[in-house]
């Protein structure tokens, strides 16, 4: 698989040049001309560290969290104020997503964070936040809604104890959560699940899906278990053919029920219910480990909270690594995340790059159609069910070959000398 994926990358980028991340970074971020810009805010604190979770996090301490928020506000000001000074107006952005960690642990500070963002940005499509199911009470949801949250994503993983035990997650009182969701409504209520766990069947997943949609969810995400090398999990990985069968069964079932697929892993029973912090053309990231994607570069903040704060104290952005894309590298990145939504609009590609999609990648997409991975409808390219699985296969390889390596290094060293892939 590594040979095929490497060959694919070399062909699509028309180069053998690796993706090179360096410690160089810009003191000011150039996002003035960008459209469809999103925002992401990382709160890296959890009450308990889950063994399977790869994200940047540490055990919650209220004083440490409060101090971190003060530095987060400084970073937002550093990035946002430059645009306002240049233009005399706020920058229009699509959305804000809070991730972690368990960002609701900073719920008493969210109004300040959101207020700071609104000083520099006009938010047009709402604000989302990730939640641990054990943190969901009527009181907590009311605080979030008052702060301006309109979308929530709950990390359920499974409603079934046998799978929570495999994941090392404690069982939560779902009745409290379900009642709270009835009393405090949100535009989007998404629930996340993990599939491809040992001995997990379609019937198990079907039960989770229906439990979610019957108890307040209008959107679900079903992600495959990925065994990161730096995670402390000992969960065995499901075989490829078993995973393929399970994903097909999930997809067929959701299609039969009329649920709308809006990405490789997500389905909704309401067309307006959407939750995704990744599928945006450009975004600014705030907080340790947060990433920023601009027209020609991608940057990652340091994973170390203390070093993050120290860098901001120096009046510098907390960037740890940056890649300056070649044009083809940026195009491949664009196509990868566009197809994550299962759709790719050639006209949107043309507008973003000021290049003709058909001249750049028309041949490759026609080959994909011949192989049964893609189909075209009303001018839009769409992944077939077969294409969705093989997208997953490539994404799994990408995750373990790129993200696993980068995050593994950055967890150990706040500012690496550089990484190439």
Coordinates of C-alpha atoms in Angstrom, one line a residue:
X1 CA 0.0 0.0 0.0
X2 CA 2.8 2.4 0.8
X3 CA 4.2 2.0 -2.7
X4 CA 0.8 2.7 -4.3
X5 CA 0.1 5.7 -2.1
X6 CA 3.5 7.2 -2.6
X7 CA 3.3 6.7 -6.4
X8 CA -0.2 8.4 -6.4
X9 CA 1.1 11.3 -4.5
X10 CA 4.1 11.7 -6.8
X11 CA 1.9 11.6 -9.8
X12 CA -0.7 14.0 -8.5
X13 CA 1.9 16.5 -7.4
X14 CA 4.0 15.9 -10.6
X15 CA 7.0 15.8 -8.4
X16 CA 9.2 13.5 -6.2
X17 CA 9.7 16.4 -3.8
X18 CA 8.6 15.5 -0.3
X19 CA 6.3 17.5 1.9
X20 CA 8.8 19.5 4.0
X21 CA 7.8 21.1 7.3
X22 CA 10.3 23.6 8.8
X23 CA 10.5 25.6 12.0
X24 CA 10.2 28.8 9.9
X25 CA 7.0 30.9 10.3
X26 CA 5.4 34.2 9.5
X27 CA 4.9 36.7 12.3
X28 CA 1.8 38.0 10.5
X29 CA -0.6 35.7 8.8
X30 CA -1.8 36.7 5.3
X31 CA -5.6 35.9 5.2
X32 CA -6.9 39.3 4.0
X33 CA -8.0 38.1 0.6
X34 CA -9.2 34.6 1.6
X35 CA -12.9 33.6 1.4
X36 CA -14.6 30.8 3.1
X37 CA -12.3 31.2 6.1
X38 CA -13.0 29.2 9.2
X39 CA -11.7 29.4 12.8
X40 CA -10.6 26.6 15.2
X41 CA -9.9 26.9 18.9
X42 CA -8.1 24.1 20.9
X43 CA -8.7 23.6 24.6
X44 CA -6.3 20.7 25.6
X45 CA -7.7 19.7 29.0
X46 CA -9.5 16.4 30.0
X47 CA -10.6 15.0 33.3
X48 CA -9.2 11.6 32.2
X49 CA -6.9 10.7 29.3
X50 CA -8.4 8.1 27.0
X51 CA -5.8 5.6 25.8
X52 CA -7.0 5.6 22.2
X53 CA -7.2 9.4 21.7
X54 CA -4.3 10.9 19.7
X55 CA -5.1 14.6 20.2
X56 CA -3.1 17.1 22.2
X57 CA -4.4 17.0 25.8
X58 CA -3.4 17.0 29.4
X59 CA -5.2 16.4 32.7
X60 CA -7.5 19.3 33.7
X61 CA -6.4 21.7 36.4
X62 CA -8.7 24.7 36.8
X63 CA -5.9 27.2 37.5
X64 CA -3.8 25.9 34.6
X65 CA -6.8 26.1 32.3
X66 CA -7.6 29.6 33.4
X67 CA -4.0 30.7 32.7
X68 CA -4.1 29.0 29.3
X69 CA -7.2 30.9 28.3
X70 CA -5.5 34.2 29.0
X71 CA -2.7 33.3 26.5
X72 CA -5.3 32.0 24.1
X73 CA -6.9 35.5 24.1
X74 CA -3.6 37.1 23.5
X75 CA -3.0 34.8 20.4
X76 CA -6.4 35.7 19.0
X77 CA -5.6 39.4 19.4
X78 CA -2.2 39.0 17.8
X79 CA -3.7 37.3 14.7
X80 CA -7.0 39.2 14.5
X81 CA -6.0 42.8 15.3
X82 CA -3.6 43.0 12.3
X83 CA -6.5 42.6 9.8
X84 CA -8.7 45.2 11.6
X85 CA -5.8 47.7 11.7
X86 CA -5.2 47.2 7.9
X87 CA -8.8 47.4 6.8
X88 CA -10.7 49.1 9.5
X89 CA -13.3 46.3 9.6
X90 CA -13.7 42.8 10.8
X91 CA -12.9 39.7 8.7
X92 CA -15.9 37.6 7.7
X93 CA -15.5 33.9 8.6
X94 CA -17.8 31.0 8.1
X95 CA -17.7 29.3 11.5
X96 CA -15.8 28.6 14.7
X97 CA -15.2 25.1 16.2
X98 CA -13.9 24.4 19.7
X99 CA -12.0 21.1 20.0
X100 CA -9.8 19.4 22.5
X101 CA -9.5 17.9 25.0
X102 CA -12.8 18.6 26.5
X103 CA -13.4 22.3 25.8
X104 CA -16.6 22.4 28.0
X105 CA -14.2 22.3 30.9
X106 CA -13.5 26.0 30.1
X107 CA -17.3 26.7 29.7
X108 CA -17.0 29.6 32.2
X109 CA -14.5 31.3 29.9
X110 CA -16.2 30.6 26.6
X111 CA -18.1 33.9 26.6
X112 CA -14.8 35.8 26.9
X113 CA -13.1 33.7 24.1
X114 CA -16.1 34.1 21.8
X115 CA -16.3 37.8 22.6
X116 CA -12.6 38.2 21.7
X117 CA -13.1 36.4 18.4
X118 CA -16.1 38.6 17.6
X119 CA -13.9 41.7 18.1
X120 CA -12.0 40.7 14.9
X121 CA -14.3 38.3 13.0
X122 CA -17.9 38.3 11.8
X123 CA -19.1 34.7 12.2
X124 CA -21.8 33.8 9.6
X125 CA -22.5 30.0 10.1
X126 CA -22.4 29.4 13.8
X127 CA -20.2 28.1 16.6
X128 CA -19.6 24.4 17.4
X129 CA -18.0 22.7 20.3
X130 CA -17.0 19.1 21.2
X131 CA -18.4 17.6 24.4
X132 CA -17.8 14.7 26.6
X133 CA -21.1 12.9 27.3
X134 CA -20.4 13.0 31.1
X135 CA -20.3 16.8 31.0
X136 CA -23.8 17.2 29.5
X137 CA -26.3 18.5 31.9
X138 CA -29.1 21.0 31.4
X139 CA -27.2 23.6 33.3
X140 CA -24.0 23.1 31.2
X141 CA -25.9 23.2 27.9
X142 CA -27.6 26.4 29.0
X143 CA -24.2 28.1 29.7
X144 CA -22.9 27.0 26.3
X145 CA -26.0 28.3 24.5
X146 CA -25.9 31.6 26.3
X147 CA -22.2 32.0 25.2
X148 CA -23.3 31.6 21.6
X149 CA -22.7 27.9 20.8
X150 CA -25.1 26.7 18.1
X151 CA -23.7 23.3 17.3
X152 CA -22.5 20.5 19.6
X153 CA -20.6 17.3 18.9
X154 CA -20.8 14.6 21.6
X155 CA -18.0 12.0 21.8
X156 CA -20.2 9.0 22.6
X157 CA -17.9 6.3 20.9
X158 CA -20.6 3.7 21.8
X159 CA -23.7 3.4 23.9
X160 CA -22.7 -0.2 24.7
X161 CA -20.7 -1.0 27.8
X162 CA -18.7 -3.8 26.1
X163 CA -17.2 -1.4 23.6
X164 CA -16.7 1.4 26.1
X165 CA -14.8 -1.2 28.2
X166 CA -12.5 -1.9 25.2
X167 CA -11.9 1.8 24.8
X168 CA -11.3 2.3 28.5
X169 CA -14.2 4.8 28.7
X170 CA -16.4 5.0 31.8
X171 CA -20.1 4.4 31.3
X172 CA -22.2 7.6 31.5
X173 CA -25.7 8.2 32.6
X174 CA -27.4 8.6 29.2
X175 CA -30.7 9.5 30.7
X176 CA -29.3 12.8 32.1
X177 CA -27.8 13.6 28.7
X178 CA -31.0 12.7 26.8
X179 CA -33.2 14.8 29.1
X180 CA -30.8 17.8 28.9
X181 CA -30.8 17.6 25.1
X182 CA -34.6 17.8 25.1
X183 CA -34.6 20.9 27.2
X184 CA -31.8 22.8 25.6
X185 CA -32.0 22.6 21.8
X186 CA -29.2 23.3 19.3
X187 CA -29.1 23.8 15.6
X188 CA -26.9 20.7 15.2
X189 CA -26.5 17.9 17.7
X190 CA -23.9 15.5 16.4
X191 CA -22.9 12.2 18.1
X192 CA -19.5 10.5 17.4
X193 CA -19.0 6.8 17.3
X194 CA -16.0 4.5 16.6
X195 CA -16.4 1.4 14.4
X196 CA -14.1 -1.5 13.6
X197 CA -13.6 -2.5 17.2
X198 CA -13.0 -6.2 18.2
X199 CA -16.1 -8.3 17.6
X200 CA -18.2 -5.3 16.6
X201 CA -21.1 -6.2 14.3
X202 CA -23.4 -4.2 12.1
X203 CA -26.2 -4.8 14.6
X204 CA -24.1 -3.2 17.3
X205 CA -23.6 -0.1 15.1
X206 CA -27.2 0.0 14.0
X207 CA -28.3 0.1 17.6
X208 CA -25.9 3.0 18.3
X209 CA -27.1 4.9 15.2
X210 CA -30.8 4.5 16.1
X211 CA -30.2 5.3 19.8
X212 CA -28.6 8.6 18.7
X213 CA -31.3 9.7 16.2
X214 CA -34.0 8.7 18.7
X215 CA -32.6 10.8 21.5
X216 CA -31.8 14.2 20.2
X217 CA -29.1 13.8 17.5
X218 CA -29.7 15.1 14.0
X219 CA -26.2 14.2 12.8
X220 CA -23.8 11.3 13.5
X221 CA -20.1 10.6 12.7
X222 CA -18.9 7.0 12.6
X223 CA -15.1 7.0 12.5
X224 CA -12.9 3.9 12.1
X225 CA -10.6 3.0 15.0
X226 CA -7.0 4.0 14.1
X227 CA -4.1 2.6 16.1
X228 CA -1.7 5.4 16.6
X229 CA 1.8 4.2 17.5
X230 CA 2.1 6.8 20.4
X231 CA -1.3 5.9 21.9
X232 CA -1.3 3.5 24.8
X233 CA -4.1 1.4 23.4
X234 CA -3.7 -2.3 22.9
X235 CA -6.8 -2.8 20.8
X236 CA -6.3 -5.1 17.8
X237 CA -7.0 -3.7 14.4
X238 CA -9.8 -5.2 12.3
X239 CA -8.9 -6.8 9.0
X240 CA -9.4 -4.9 5.8
X241 CA -12.1 -7.1 4.4
X242 CA -14.1 -7.1 7.6
X243 CA -13.9 -3.3 7.9
X244 CA -14.9 -2.9 4.2
X245 CA -18.0 -5.1 4.8
X246 CA -18.9 -3.2 8.0
X247 CA -18.6 0.2 6.3
X248 CA -20.8 -1.0 3.3
X249 CA -23.4 -2.2 5.7
X250 CA -23.5 1.1 7.6
X251 CA -23.7 3.0 4.4
X252 CA -26.5 0.8 2.9
X253 CA -28.5 1.1 6.1
X254 CA -28.2 4.9 6.4
X255 CA -29.1 5.2 2.7
X256 CA -32.2 3.0 3.2
X257 CA -33.3 5.2 6.2
X258 CA -32.9 8.3 4.1
X259 CA -30.1 9.7 6.1
X260 CA -28.0 12.3 4.1
X261 CA -24.3 11.5 3.7
X262 CA -22.3 14.7 4.0
X263 CA -18.8 13.2 4.4
X264 CA -17.0 9.8 4.4
X265 CA -18.0 9.2 8.0
X266 CA -21.0 11.4 8.7
X267 CA -24.8 11.2 8.1
X268 CA -27.7 13.4 9.1
X269 CA -31.5 13.2 9.2
X270 CA -31.7 16.9 8.5
X271 CA -30.1 18.7 5.6
X272 CA -29.3 21.8 7.7
X273 CA -27.5 19.7 10.4
X274 CA -23.8 20.0 9.7
X275 CA -20.7 19.6 11.8
X276 CA -17.1 19.6 10.4
X277 CA -14.1 21.5 11.5
X278 CA -11.9 20.1 8.7
X279 CA -13.7 20.5 5.4
X280 CA -13.0 24.2 4.9
X281 CA -10.9 25.8 2.2
X282 CA -8.9 27.9 4.7
X283 CA -8.9 28.2 8.5
X284 CA -7.1 29.9 11.3
X285 CA -6.2 27.8 14.4
X286 CA -5.7 29.1 17.9
X287 CA -4.3 27.3 20.9
X288 CA -1.6 24.7 21.4
X289 CA -1.5 22.0 18.5
X290 CA -4.0 24.1 16.5
X291 CA -3.4 24.1 12.8
X292 CA -3.8 26.9 10.2
X293 CA -4.4 26.4 6.5
X294 CA -3.9 29.4 4.2
X295 CA -3.7 29.7 0.4
X296 CA 0.0 28.7 0.2
X297 CA 0.9 27.3 3.6
X298 CA -0.1 25.0 6.5
X299 CA 1.2 25.6 10.0
X300 CA 1.0 23.7 13.3
X301 CA 1.2 25.3 16.7
X302 CA 3.4 23.7 19.4
X303 CA 1.9 20.9 21.4
X304 CA 3.5 22.0 24.6
X305 CA 1.2 24.3 26.8
X306 CA 4.1 25.9 28.7
X307 CA 6.1 26.6 25.5
X308 CA 3.0 27.9 23.8
X309 CA 2.6 30.4 26.6
X310 CA 6.3 31.3 26.6
X311 CA 6.2 32.0 22.8
X312 CA 3.2 34.3 23.2
X313 CA 4.9 36.1 26.1
X314 CA 7.7 36.9 23.6
X315 CA 5.2 38.5 21.3
X316 CA 5.5 35.7 18.7
X317 CA 3.1 33.3 17.2
X318 CA 3.3 29.8 18.7
X319 CA 4.0 28.1 15.4
X320 CA 6.1 25.0 15.6
X321 CA 6.2 23.8 12.0
X322 CA 5.2 25.2 8.7
X323 CA 5.0 23.8 5.1
X324 CA 5.1 26.2 2.2
X325 CA 3.1 24.4 -0.5
X326 CA 4.0 24.1 -4.1
X327 CA 0.9 24.7 -6.3
X328 CA 0.4 21.0 -7.0
X329 CA 0.8 20.1 -3.3
X330 CA -1.9 22.6 -2.4
X331 CA -4.1 21.3 -5.1
X332 CA -3.7 17.7 -3.8
X333 CA -4.5 18.9 -0.3
X334 CA -7.6 20.7 -1.6
X335 CA -8.8 17.7 -3.5
X336 CA -8.2 15.3 -0.5
X337 CA -10.4 17.3 1.8
X338 CA -13.0 18.1 -0.8
X339 CA -13.4 14.4 -1.5
X340 CA -13.8 13.9 2.3
X341 CA -17.2 15.4 1.8
X342 CA -17.7 12.8 -1.0
X343 CA -18.1 15.6 -3.5
X344 CA -15.8 17.8 -5.6
X345 CA -17.0 20.8 -7.5
X346 CA -14.7 21.6 -10.5
X347 CA -16.0 25.2 -10.6
X348 CA -15.0 25.8 -7.0
X349 CA -11.6 24.4 -7.8
X350 CA -11.3 26.8 -10.8
X351 CA -12.3 29.7 -8.6
X352 CA -9.9 28.8 -5.8
X353 CA -6.8 28.3 -7.9
X354 CA -7.7 30.3 -11.0
X355 CA -6.8 27.2 -12.9
X356 CA -8.9 24.9 -15.1
X357 CA -9.6 21.7 -13.2
X358 CA -10.0 19.7 -16.4
X359 CA -6.6 20.6 -17.5
X360 CA -5.0 19.9 -14.1
X361 CA -6.8 16.7 -13.0
X362 CA -9.5 15.9 -15.5
X363 CA -7.6 12.8 -16.8
X364 CA -7.2 11.4 -13.3
X365 CA -10.8 11.8 -12.4
X366 CA -11.9 10.1 -15.6
X367 CA -9.6 7.2 -14.7
X368 CA -11.3 7.1 -11.3
X369 CA -14.7 6.9 -13.0
X370 CA -13.5 4.0 -15.2
X371 CA -12.3 2.2 -12.0
X372 CA -15.7 2.7 -10.3
X373 CA -14.4 5.1 -7.7
X374 CA -16.1 8.2 -9.0
X375 CA -19.3 9.3 -10.8
X376 CA -20.3 12.7 -12.2
X377 CA -23.7 14.2 -11.7
X378 CA -24.8 17.7 -12.8
X379 CA -21.2 18.7 -13.2
X380 CA -20.2 17.6 -9.7
X381 CA -17.8 14.7 -9.1
X382 CA -19.0 12.2 -6.4
X383 CA -17.3 9.3 -4.7
X384 CA -19.1 6.0 -5.2
X385 CA -19.5 3.6 -2.3
X386 CA -16.4 1.8 -3.5
X387 CA -14.6 5.1 -3.8
X388 CA -15.6 6.0 -0.2
X389 CA -14.0 2.8 1.1
X390 CA -10.7 3.3 -0.8
X391 CA -10.7 7.0 0.2
X392 CA -10.8 5.6 3.8
X393 CA -7.9 3.2 2.9
X394 CA -5.8 6.1 1.6
X395 CA -6.8 8.3 4.6
X396 CA -5.8 5.5 7.0
X397 CA -2.4 5.2 5.3
X398 CA -2.0 9.0 5.3
X399 CA -2.9 9.2 9.0
X400 CA -0.4 6.6 10.1
X401 CA 2.3 7.7 7.7
X402 CA 2.1 11.5 8.2
X403 CA 0.0 12.5 11.2
X404 CA 1.2 9.7 13.4
X405 CA 4.8 10.6 12.7
X406 CA 4.3 14.4 13.1
X407 CA 2.2 14.2 16.2
X408 CA 4.5 11.6 17.7
X409 CA 7.5 13.9 17.3
X410 CA 5.7 17.1 18.4
X411 CA 4.4 15.4 21.6
X412 CA 8.1 14.9 22.5
X413 CA 9.6 18.1 21.3
X414 CA 7.9 21.5 21.4
X415 CA 9.8 23.0 18.4
X416 CA 11.3 20.2 16.1
X417 CA 14.1 21.1 13.6
X418 CA 11.9 19.9 10.8
X419 CA 10.0 16.9 9.4
X420 CA 9.7 15.6 5.8
X421 CA 7.4 13.0 4.3

